[in-house]
């Protein structure tokens, strides 16, 4: 491993003085006397890209991370210089570039305060081993600065004081400080003086980030090769930093609604009769479930795209029978293709020359579940197209609805490093390179190819893919999980942090193996984990199966009832979760918000880890310990209703919240309007005949949204969706709700059931669209719920 040699100046090389400056529309070039060029691109008023070369010339500009739909364009750009520096001014930022050494300082254009400044700035070390440079950047840490992001790190949410490595790694039973694990997401957010910015280091080599560990006042990042190429993203609100990064690297299209239901998985459910037993039990016990997973044992000798004839003699019939009962079948597909001349996928890959090769020509041979395998080079467009085509039978013929990509770091067994050796060659979409550069995006390109296969063969329905490994931008194609965690209380806490961290790293559609993959939880731990898991965008129980069963009924009846109760809450909240997915997909808003993201002004939030906001208005805090009857938690500023009692608490303080095993701390933001479905055993079981809106009174204003469409398919892209924006305004004796509607989708229900919660007055009159309504006519129930037409645009309730 190459360590940062920042302290030993020996070996480090630095830019010298600027001798030339050129401007090409929004791209500025600064050249130094020692042949360094800094290319600064003004992408937006708040987004600058910095790219450096040490050889006087740039390689072709290519990135797997950047979304082609990313926004570009600024309102204002002005460049000037004085004796010591160039000054680049946009409507949001001022960037100084020093003439003597190419260092930079970035200021907020509004108040001229410093946001981020180079310490040593760009420097490098020549890499004897690989050729090229070890490229480095160091920044001065500001007073009280905190750091967040970096994808799936199983560590404290605030990264300050720690050093991390990004190198996708198969990490069975990882622990709290294991680093790296499965993903490489080189994006972080800094926060100081109520100003937040982000840095996305788009370099796919092994990268390192040091947040004031090596030196108390310095943050640095570096890579073993490639370019110093990073994006600087300004907020000053952290939420704007995250949405800008997500805009840059993209969001997924909407998933089918069933994918937001509950999923059941195990390594492995087989044979068919076992799968049927499990699914029948869900229906018998009335525990909602939408997806059942088949792990590697469904295949013939672990050969991808085959079915074991003994265990699954007629997969098409089975998948159909499962579908008739509301279950979508999801199957695992790994990258390793078994070396076997009688196996058509292998033969075809060999004939077409689609497998990865070592530097001098032999195939990359490695052991995975099927024994010795070759591995497709997913960085070649024609290999991705071939791979996508392999899904035809599974999806179109057999009716499988989702695919689970695993082992795609890529994982190789029984070898040092547990992956490909570094000399393996990749096409990298026409930019041939070694595995050093392609390793971190291998899993991403596999998931991308899988996604395109599913999209094609499942059309006009929407695809569903899940991946283990990922690089920035992978969220465009697939959901993800956190890999092989362990059934311990500590891991419940880790899962919570990882889901929040991924969301603030642009990857919201994520969840953990509920209950833990390795080892077995007791009933209490499983129940507490389900309580957390139902508030994660992806909600699946999975376990290795070697230590006993992990279905909702595997413990005792009390636990089964708790699990059912919480999965039912998730199914009731489906329209809320779906709306939050829409906001993520459309507006780049993370589906989970750590408290620091929710309220960065409140410094109490900067080191909180357990509490988070699901969507925009639900405050969640899991119970992380055994035998708890409740816990202390921090309630963010503002007024919140306890979900169970409807009592209101004012935030900005820590408080004790009761939560016996059948409960957990859940609060709703005052003023929120939460849409709810009836409980269903699976998405689409019932035609929704009435939508419930839980309206939480607030003395003041609050906005909420409700997005709906056909729950699958692409009609929504043609305007057939329904988006309702609710503006709530409450005062001592009045509550007004206005709705603004958009879209052409006609919902199946005609009425809303409105539950008025926390009204401080007794209702005397109700006006709908400016007409008084007889209280009897609107079925005002006395329990503060009323039923009115979904067409209303203005509801006034007076005391
Ligand atoms: C890996 C995966 C796990 C899966 C197992 C067998 O360990 O992370 O989820 O069950 O392989 O396929």
XYZ file of C-alpha atoms and ligand atoms in Angstrom, residues 170 172 182 265-268 295-297 332 334 369 404 406-407 409 413 468 481-484 513 517 540 542-544, ligand 1:
41
model
C -15.697 -8.550 -0.724
C -17.730 -11.198 4.643
C -17.861 -3.246 -1.090
C -34.328 -13.735 0.875
C -32.035 -16.474 2.145
C -29.026 -18.373 0.957
C -30.832 -20.421 -0.311
C -29.760 -17.429 -4.267
C -27.052 -19.418 -6.124
C -28.523 -22.881 -5.479
C -28.990 -13.921 -8.310
C -22.781 -13.428 -10.458
C -18.887 -20.511 -6.359
C -29.464 -9.532 -7.978
C -23.384 -10.192 -6.389
C -19.619 -10.874 -6.099
C -16.145 -6.236 -6.737
C -11.710 -16.812 -3.736
C -23.301 -5.290 -4.093
C -27.417 -3.548 -0.161
C -24.582 -3.413 2.320
C -23.250 -6.947 1.839
C -22.463 -9.587 4.427
C -29.605 -7.620 5.226
C -26.351 -12.140 7.086
C -35.158 -7.131 2.606
C -31.458 -11.969 4.020
C -29.282 -14.459 5.837
C -26.626 -17.016 5.081
C -22.317 -13.434 -0.935
C -23.435 -12.408 -0.856
C -24.625 -13.004 -0.147
C -25.052 -14.282 -0.871
C -23.905 -15.257 -0.979
C -24.237 -16.490 -1.814
O -21.817 -13.709 0.320
O -23.019 -11.217 -0.250
O -25.670 -12.072 -0.097
O -26.125 -14.868 -0.211
O -22.776 -14.622 -1.553
O -24.640 -16.150 -3.084
